[in-house]
mmCIF file of C-alpha atoms in Angstrom:
data_model
loop_
_atom_site.group_PDB
_atom_site.id
_atom_site.type_symbol
_atom_site.label_atom_id
_atom_site.label_comp_id
_atom_site.label_asym_id
_atom_site.label_seq_id
_atom_site.Cartn_x
_atom_site.Cartn_y
_atom_site.Cartn_z
ATOM 1 C CA MET A 1 88.228 110.481 100.060
ATOM 2 C CA LYS A 2 87.870 109.194 103.353
ATOM 3 C CA ILE A 3 91.200 107.387 105.009
ATOM 4 C CA LEU A 4 91.621 105.827 108.684
ATOM 5 C CA ILE A 5 95.438 106.503 109.956
ATOM 6 C CA VAL A 6 95.869 102.814 113.175
ATOM 7 C CA ASP A 7 98.537 103.892 115.004
ATOM 8 C CA ASP A 8 99.079 103.735 119.011
ATOM 9 C CA SER A 9 101.275 107.298 118.278
ATOM 10 C CA LYS A 10 99.593 110.411 118.197
ATOM 11 C CA ALA A 11 102.456 111.640 116.844
ATOM 12 C CA MET A 12 103.120 109.591 113.861
ATOM 13 C CA ARG A 13 99.347 109.716 113.196
ATOM 14 C CA MET A 14 99.647 113.445 112.573
ATOM 15 C CA ILE A 15 102.567 112.353 110.896
ATOM 16 C CA VAL A 16 101.407 110.755 108.433
ATOM 17 C CA MET A 17 99.041 112.620 107.182
ATOM 18 C CA ARG A 18 101.529 115.757 107.269
ATOM 19 C CA HIS A 19 103.066 113.225 104.875
ATOM 20 C CA LEU A 20 99.198 112.243 103.038
ATOM 21 C CA ARG A 21 98.164 115.700 101.864
ATOM 22 C CA GLN A 22 102.038 116.382 101.121
ATOM 23 C CA ALA A 23 101.731 113.538 98.592
ATOM 24 C CA GLY A 24 98.359 115.007 96.568
ATOM 25 C CA TYR A 25 95.820 113.378 100.120
ATOM 26 C CA GLU A 26 95.457 117.703 100.533
ATOM 27 C CA ASP A 27 91.846 117.127 100.777
ATOM 28 C CA ALA A 28 91.087 113.430 102.225
ATOM 29 C CA GLU A 29 88.788 113.816 105.295
ATOM 30 C CA PHE A 30 90.784 111.845 108.493
ATOM 31 C CA ALA A 31 90.146 109.236 111.014
ATOM 32 C CA GLU A 32 91.774 108.340 113.784
ATOM 33 C CA ALA A 33 92.447 105.269 115.727
ATOM 34 C CA ALA A 34 94.818 104.309 118.667
ATOM 35 C CA ASN A 35 94.765 100.195 118.192
ATOM 36 C CA GLY A 36 92.637 97.955 116.892
ATOM 37 C CA ILE A 37 89.502 97.539 119.081
ATOM 38 C CA GLU A 38 89.508 101.522 118.589
ATOM 39 C CA ALA A 39 89.985 100.558 114.263
ATOM 40 C CA LEU A 40 87.578 98.378 114.767
ATOM 41 C CA ALA A 41 84.848 100.918 115.510
ATOM 42 C CA ALA A 42 85.951 103.552 113.722
ATOM 43 C CA VAL A 43 85.578 101.605 110.247
ATOM 44 C CA ALA A 44 81.690 100.635 111.606
ATOM 45 C CA GLU A 45 81.284 104.368 111.956
ATOM 46 C CA HIS A 46 83.236 106.221 109.618
ATOM 47 C CA ASP A 47 83.025 103.990 105.930
ATOM 48 C CA PRO A 48 86.886 104.873 105.536
ATOM 49 C CA ASP A 49 88.069 104.676 101.923
ATOM 50 C CA LEU A 50 91.433 103.130 102.942
ATOM 51 C CA ILE A 51 92.923 102.549 106.008
ATOM 52 C CA LEU A 52 97.157 102.759 107.226
ATOM 53 C CA CYS A 53 97.503 100.888 109.701
ATOM 54 C CA ASP A 54 100.775 100.466 112.922
ATOM 55 C CA TRP A 55 100.899 96.717 112.548
ATOM 56 C CA ASN A 56 102.493 96.823 116.292
ATOM 57 C CA MET A 57 99.937 98.369 119.089
ATOM 58 C CA PRO A 58 98.491 97.466 122.636
ATOM 59 C CA GLU A 59 94.816 95.425 122.369
ATOM 60 C CA MET A 60 95.030 95.048 119.475
ATOM 61 C CA ASP A 61 97.940 94.775 117.568
ATOM 62 C CA GLY A 62 96.718 95.700 112.986
ATOM 63 C CA HIS A 63 97.407 92.366 111.889
ATOM 64 C CA THR A 64 94.727 91.167 113.908
ATOM 65 C CA PHE A 65 92.281 94.471 113.360
ATOM 66 C CA LEU A 66 93.206 93.267 109.317
ATOM 67 C CA VAL A 67 91.934 89.547 109.899
ATOM 68 C CA GLN A 68 89.642 90.232 111.954
ATOM 69 C CA LEU A 69 88.031 93.533 108.975
ATOM 70 C CA ARG A 70 88.579 91.069 105.963
ATOM 71 C CA SER A 71 86.482 88.423 108.420
ATOM 72 C CA SER A 72 83.647 90.561 108.541
ATOM 73 C CA GLY A 73 83.378 90.451 104.372
ATOM 74 C CA SER A 74 85.045 94.571 104.726
ATOM 75 C CA GLN A 75 86.926 94.591 101.694
ATOM 76 C CA VAL A 76 88.185 98.574 101.854
ATOM 77 C CA PRO A 77 91.802 99.194 100.748
ATOM 78 C CA PHE A 78 94.396 98.678 104.213
ATOM 79 C CA GLY A 79 98.069 99.991 104.307
ATOM 80 C CA PHE A 80 100.670 99.197 107.067
ATOM 81 C CA VAL A 81 102.704 102.173 107.936
ATOM 82 C CA THR A 82 105.306 100.039 110.193
ATOM 83 C CA SER A 83 108.589 100.539 111.264
ATOM 84 C CA GLU A 84 109.123 96.582 110.764
ATOM 85 C CA SER A 85 109.488 95.330 106.871
ATOM 86 C CA THR A 86 110.707 92.118 106.917
ATOM 87 C CA PRO A 87 110.120 89.568 103.914
ATOM 88 C CA ASP A 88 108.024 87.066 106.917
ATOM 89 C CA MET A 89 106.006 90.253 107.919
ATOM 90 C CA GLN A 90 106.172 91.007 103.708
ATOM 91 C CA ALA A 91 103.764 87.648 103.495
ATOM 92 C CA THR A 92 101.832 87.726 106.175
ATOM 93 C CA ALA A 93 100.187 91.087 105.531
ATOM 94 C CA ARG A 94 99.687 90.437 101.865
ATOM 95 C CA SER A 95 98.185 86.750 102.678
ATOM 96 C CA ALA A 96 96.019 88.175 105.729
ATOM 97 C CA GLY A 97 94.736 90.640 102.105
ATOM 98 C CA ALA A 98 97.284 93.925 102.429
ATOM 99 C CA LEU A 99 97.973 96.364 99.832
ATOM 100 C CA PHE A 100 100.768 97.137 100.907
ATOM 101 C CA LEU A 101 103.491 97.749 102.959
ATOM 102 C CA ILE A 102 105.281 101.094 103.688
ATOM 103 C CA ALA A 103 108.668 101.108 106.531
ATOM 104 C CA LYS A 104 109.204 103.566 108.650
ATOM 105 C CA PRO A 105 111.026 105.680 107.709
ATOM 106 C CA PHE A 106 109.749 107.383 104.845
ATOM 107 C CA THR A 107 108.652 110.127 102.129
ATOM 108 C CA VAL A 108 106.795 112.078 101.025
ATOM 109 C CA GLU A 109 108.060 109.756 97.826
ATOM 110 C CA THR A 110 107.139 106.797 99.110
ATOM 111 C CA PHE A 111 103.119 106.718 100.165
ATOM 112 C CA ARG A 112 103.059 108.524 96.529
ATOM 113 C CA GLU A 113 104.570 105.793 94.652
ATOM 114 C CA THR A 114 103.196 103.320 96.785
ATOM 115 C CA LEU A 115 99.675 104.000 96.928
ATOM 116 C CA ASN A 116 99.060 104.796 93.628
ATOM 117 C CA SER A 117 101.413 101.531 92.607
ATOM 118 C CA ALA A 118 98.481 100.458 95.080
ATOM 119 C CA GLY A 119 95.180 101.816 92.765
ATOM 120 C CA VAL A 120 94.667 103.971 96.208
ATOM 121 C CA SER A 121 93.045 107.094 94.337
ATOM 122 C CA MET B 1 134.578 86.559 123.283
ATOM 123 C CA THR B 2 131.540 86.156 121.601
ATOM 124 C CA ALA B 3 128.449 88.159 123.333
ATOM 125 C CA VAL B 4 131.138 91.302 123.001
ATOM 126 C CA LEU B 5 130.918 91.217 119.374
ATOM 127 C CA GLY B 6 127.229 90.841 119.444
ATOM 128 C CA ILE B 7 127.080 93.809 121.205
ATOM 129 C CA SER B 8 129.910 95.066 118.838
ATOM 130 C CA GLN B 9 127.228 93.799 115.807
ATOM 131 C CA TRP B 10 124.132 95.500 117.479
ATOM 132 C CA ARG B 11 125.589 98.960 117.782
ATOM 133 C CA ASP B 12 126.210 98.885 114.776
ATOM 134 C CA SER B 13 122.595 98.342 113.501
ATOM 135 C CA MET B 14 121.468 100.601 116.083
ATOM 136 C CA LEU B 15 124.294 103.745 114.545
ATOM 137 C CA GLU B 16 123.040 103.109 111.049
ATOM 138 C CA ALA B 17 119.146 102.691 111.716
ATOM 139 C CA THR B 18 120.225 106.568 113.853
ATOM 140 C CA ASP B 19 121.736 107.546 111.029
ATOM 141 C CA GLU B 20 118.482 106.064 108.515
ATOM 142 C CA VAL B 21 115.544 108.456 110.935
ATOM 143 C CA ALA B 22 117.682 111.037 110.840
ATOM 144 C CA GLN B 23 117.497 112.380 108.209
ATOM 145 C CA SER B 24 114.886 110.945 106.577
ATOM 146 C CA SER B 25 112.177 111.535 109.407
ATOM 147 C CA LEU B 26 114.289 114.647 110.698
ATOM 148 C CA MET B 27 116.000 116.179 107.793
ATOM 149 C CA LEU B 28 118.939 116.312 109.399
ATOM 150 C CA ASP B 29 122.715 115.906 108.595
ATOM 151 C CA ALA B 30 124.314 112.421 108.837
ATOM 152 C CA VAL B 31 124.823 112.200 112.284
ATOM 153 C CA THR B 32 127.826 112.499 113.867
ATOM 154 C CA VAL B 33 128.867 109.517 116.542
ATOM 155 C CA ARG B 34 131.516 110.173 119.556
ATOM 156 C CA GLU B 35 132.198 107.794 122.619
ATOM 157 C CA ALA B 36 129.973 108.108 126.236
ATOM 158 C CA PRO B 37 131.145 108.953 128.815
ATOM 159 C CA SER B 38 131.737 106.069 132.026
ATOM 160 C CA PRO B 39 129.779 105.851 134.427
ATOM 161 C CA LEU B 40 126.312 107.509 132.585
ATOM 162 C CA PRO B 41 125.213 111.381 132.977
ATOM 163 C CA ARG B 42 122.285 110.653 135.694
ATOM 164 C CA ASP B 43 119.938 113.276 134.286
ATOM 165 C CA LEU B 44 118.858 111.438 131.010
ATOM 166 C CA PRO B 45 115.812 110.219 130.466
ATOM 167 C CA GLY B 46 114.550 108.335 127.185
ATOM 168 C CA SER B 47 112.766 106.139 125.647
ATOM 169 C CA TYR B 48 113.367 102.827 125.871
ATOM 170 C CA ILE B 49 111.885 100.020 123.011
ATOM 171 C CA PRO B 50 112.678 95.564 123.366
ATOM 172 C CA LEU B 51 114.675 93.564 121.247
ATOM 173 C CA VAL B 52 113.877 90.493 121.807
ATOM 174 C CA GLY B 53 115.765 86.788 120.054
ATOM 175 C CA GLU B 54 114.678 82.900 121.081
ATOM 176 C CA ASP B 55 116.790 82.927 123.513
ATOM 177 C CA TYR B 56 118.148 86.811 124.740
ATOM 178 C CA ASN B 57 116.695 89.997 124.366
ATOM 179 C CA TYR B 58 118.148 93.116 124.016
ATOM 180 C CA GLU B 59 116.724 96.544 124.723
ATOM 181 C CA PHE B 60 117.489 99.689 123.252
ATOM 182 C CA GLY B 61 117.039 103.274 124.193
ATOM 183 C CA LEU B 62 117.302 107.139 122.968
ATOM 184 C CA ALA B 63 117.842 109.144 125.557
ATOM 185 C CA ALA B 64 118.845 112.564 125.956
ATOM 186 C CA LYS B 65 119.225 115.785 128.345
ATOM 187 C CA TRP B 66 115.177 117.386 128.241
ATOM 188 C CA GLU B 67 115.802 120.058 125.954
ATOM 189 C CA HIS B 68 117.474 118.170 123.943
ATOM 190 C CA CYS B 69 114.334 115.083 124.131
ATOM 191 C CA GLU B 70 111.630 118.101 123.681
ATOM 192 C CA TYR B 71 114.128 119.955 120.613
ATOM 193 C CA LEU B 72 113.662 116.321 118.485
ATOM 194 C CA ALA B 73 110.282 116.025 119.512
ATOM 195 C CA LYS B 74 109.311 119.462 117.837
ATOM 196 C CA THR B 75 111.445 118.519 114.725
ATOM 197 C CA LEU B 76 109.488 115.239 114.027
ATOM 198 C CA LEU B 77 106.377 116.929 114.417
ATOM 199 C CA PHE B 78 107.983 119.778 112.405
ATOM 200 C CA MET B 79 106.692 122.135 114.719
ATOM 201 C CA ASP B 80 108.852 126.240 115.574
ATOM 202 C CA PRO B 81 111.348 126.532 118.547
ATOM 203 C CA GLY B 82 109.816 128.667 120.098
ATOM 204 C CA ASP B 83 105.752 126.471 119.801
ATOM 205 C CA GLU B 84 104.415 124.440 122.957
ATOM 206 C CA ILE B 85 105.066 121.176 122.977
ATOM 207 C CA SER B 86 103.296 119.022 126.137
ATOM 208 C CA ASP B 87 105.185 116.353 128.186
ATOM 209 C CA ASP B 88 103.252 113.522 126.703
ATOM 210 C CA ASP B 89 104.233 114.604 123.246
ATOM 211 C CA ILE B 90 107.809 114.608 124.063
ATOM 212 C CA ALA B 91 107.385 110.783 125.050
ATOM 213 C CA ASP B 92 104.862 110.599 122.383
ATOM 214 C CA ALA B 93 107.607 111.368 119.577
ATOM 215 C CA MET B 94 110.623 109.799 122.018
ATOM 216 C CA ASN B 95 109.081 106.621 122.095
ATOM 217 C CA GLU B 96 108.671 106.735 118.061
ATOM 218 C CA LEU B 97 112.201 107.329 117.331
ATOM 219 C CA ALA B 98 113.127 104.475 119.271
ATOM 220 C CA ASN B 99 110.223 102.461 117.202
ATOM 221 C CA MET B 100 111.866 103.025 114.206
ATOM 222 C CA VAL B 101 115.536 102.882 115.702
ATOM 223 C CA GLY B 102 114.333 99.514 116.684
ATOM 224 C CA GLY B 103 112.435 98.532 113.348
ATOM 225 C CA GLY B 104 115.954 99.829 111.627
ATOM 226 C CA VAL B 105 117.632 97.607 113.742
ATOM 227 C CA LYS B 106 115.935 94.953 113.191
ATOM 228 C CA LYS B 107 115.701 95.064 109.862
ATOM 229 C CA ARG B 108 119.602 95.125 109.692
ATOM 230 C CA MET B 109 120.195 92.004 111.925
ATOM 231 C CA ALA B 110 116.954 89.874 110.299
ATOM 232 C CA GLU B 111 119.860 88.514 108.138
ATOM 233 C CA ILE B 112 121.354 87.075 110.971
ATOM 234 C CA ASP B 113 119.007 86.277 113.428
ATOM 235 C CA THR B 114 114.899 85.797 111.892
ATOM 236 C CA THR B 115 113.798 85.179 115.706
ATOM 237 C CA LEU B 116 113.534 88.704 116.427
ATOM 238 C CA LYS B 117 110.725 90.595 118.009
ATOM 239 C CA LEU B 118 110.520 93.987 118.308
ATOM 240 C CA GLY B 119 108.370 95.229 120.713
ATOM 241 C CA LEU B 120 105.876 98.508 122.472
ATOM 242 C CA PRO B 121 108.263 101.100 123.850
ATOM 243 C CA ALA B 122 108.588 103.031 126.967
ATOM 244 C CA PHE B 123 110.027 106.063 128.378
ATOM 245 C CA PHE B 124 111.354 106.755 131.059
ATOM 246 C CA ASN B 125 112.722 109.534 133.223
ATOM 247 C CA GLY B 126 116.485 109.304 135.111
ATOM 248 C CA THR B 127 119.367 107.672 133.186
ATOM 249 C CA VAL B 128 119.382 103.353 132.609
ATOM 250 C CA HIS B 129 122.291 101.953 134.353
ATOM 251 C CA PRO B 130 123.229 98.485 133.538
ATOM 252 C CA THR B 131 124.460 96.020 135.806
ATOM 253 C CA ALA B 132 127.329 93.501 136.404
ATOM 254 C CA GLU B 133 125.524 90.965 135.086
ATOM 255 C CA GLN B 134 124.138 93.447 131.426
ATOM 256 C CA GLU B 135 126.374 93.853 129.141
ATOM 257 C CA HIS B 136 126.530 96.853 126.911
ATOM 258 C CA VAL B 137 126.739 99.865 124.214
ATOM 259 C CA CYS B 138 126.524 103.642 124.916
ATOM 260 C CA VAL B 139 127.272 105.495 122.090
ATOM 261 C CA ILE B 140 126.607 109.916 121.415
ATOM 262 C CA ALA B 141 125.028 110.764 117.929
ATOM 263 C CA THR B 142 124.719 114.484 117.024
ATOM 264 C CA ALA B 143 121.925 114.940 115.334
ATOM 265 C CA GLY B 144 121.289 117.904 114.715
ATOM 266 C CA GLU B 145 120.923 120.350 117.415
ATOM 267 C CA ALA B 146 120.361 117.533 120.022
ATOM 268 C CA GLU B 147 122.667 114.940 121.589
ATOM 269 C CA ILE B 148 121.480 111.583 121.830
ATOM 270 C CA TYR B 149 122.574 108.856 124.231
ATOM 271 C CA LEU B 150 122.943 105.429 121.725
ATOM 272 C CA ILE B 151 121.828 102.697 124.839
ATOM 273 C CA ALA B 152 121.885 98.834 123.674
ATOM 274 C CA LEU B 153 121.995 96.762 126.702
ATOM 275 C CA LYS B 154 121.429 92.505 127.105
ATOM 276 C CA HIS B 155 122.033 90.655 130.129
ATOM 277 C CA LYS B 156 125.181 88.152 129.729
ATOM 278 C CA ALA B 157 124.715 84.684 128.201
ATOM 279 C CA PRO B 158 125.400 82.130 130.992
ATOM 280 C CA LEU B 159 128.224 79.527 130.553
#
């Protein structure tokens, strides 16, 4: 399974990968991008099976990235991992095509339960 | 009076959000809190993040002595105390902590103000110095081996 992690924080990309490994995705291959622009290129290069993406990022935010991704025809499973999780953002995320939104701070169990509920394996 | 009450509410939200981040992301015990001295020590690097409403904006900061920033970064990144860590990684980790605390503050304050927008964090060397035109609060939260100065400041509202 190829998982693309998109976050402008290198620290957070590392933390998300560690949590995913502990949540049962220890055999996953990971690719990284620091913003939406890099992520669009990474999707073309790596053809990921799952994208986990921050919302607030410089250059291109996660929501804009998701909209452009869906506009291109890609239906790759997509979830936000973000420090903001208001009901408005949840609704905006889902209407743009996200499967879920994980709020920071999170736990390994949060990843396990959310990904299982979303049917990602 | 309203403004003073306002910044106190933000202070409480920041403390709750910091405690949540300390326990869930840093795996530390609940933070303990005490009032910060005034004026603040001069050498307190830290990460600051804006939280912007329709007619005001706040800056929130997590500042600490450099060695405590290093401790927090290593704890967040699951590193051992003796591991090498770059200044960039310390700043990045402090920014992420500020980002998570800022998100937690926004979540808690969204019941009062739904217009809030969270900006991007920036790391500074040196201590922020509020002027007479700015309200501010600062408390010291002890998280594990680190003393974190939690700072919130805003410009005074026009009369």
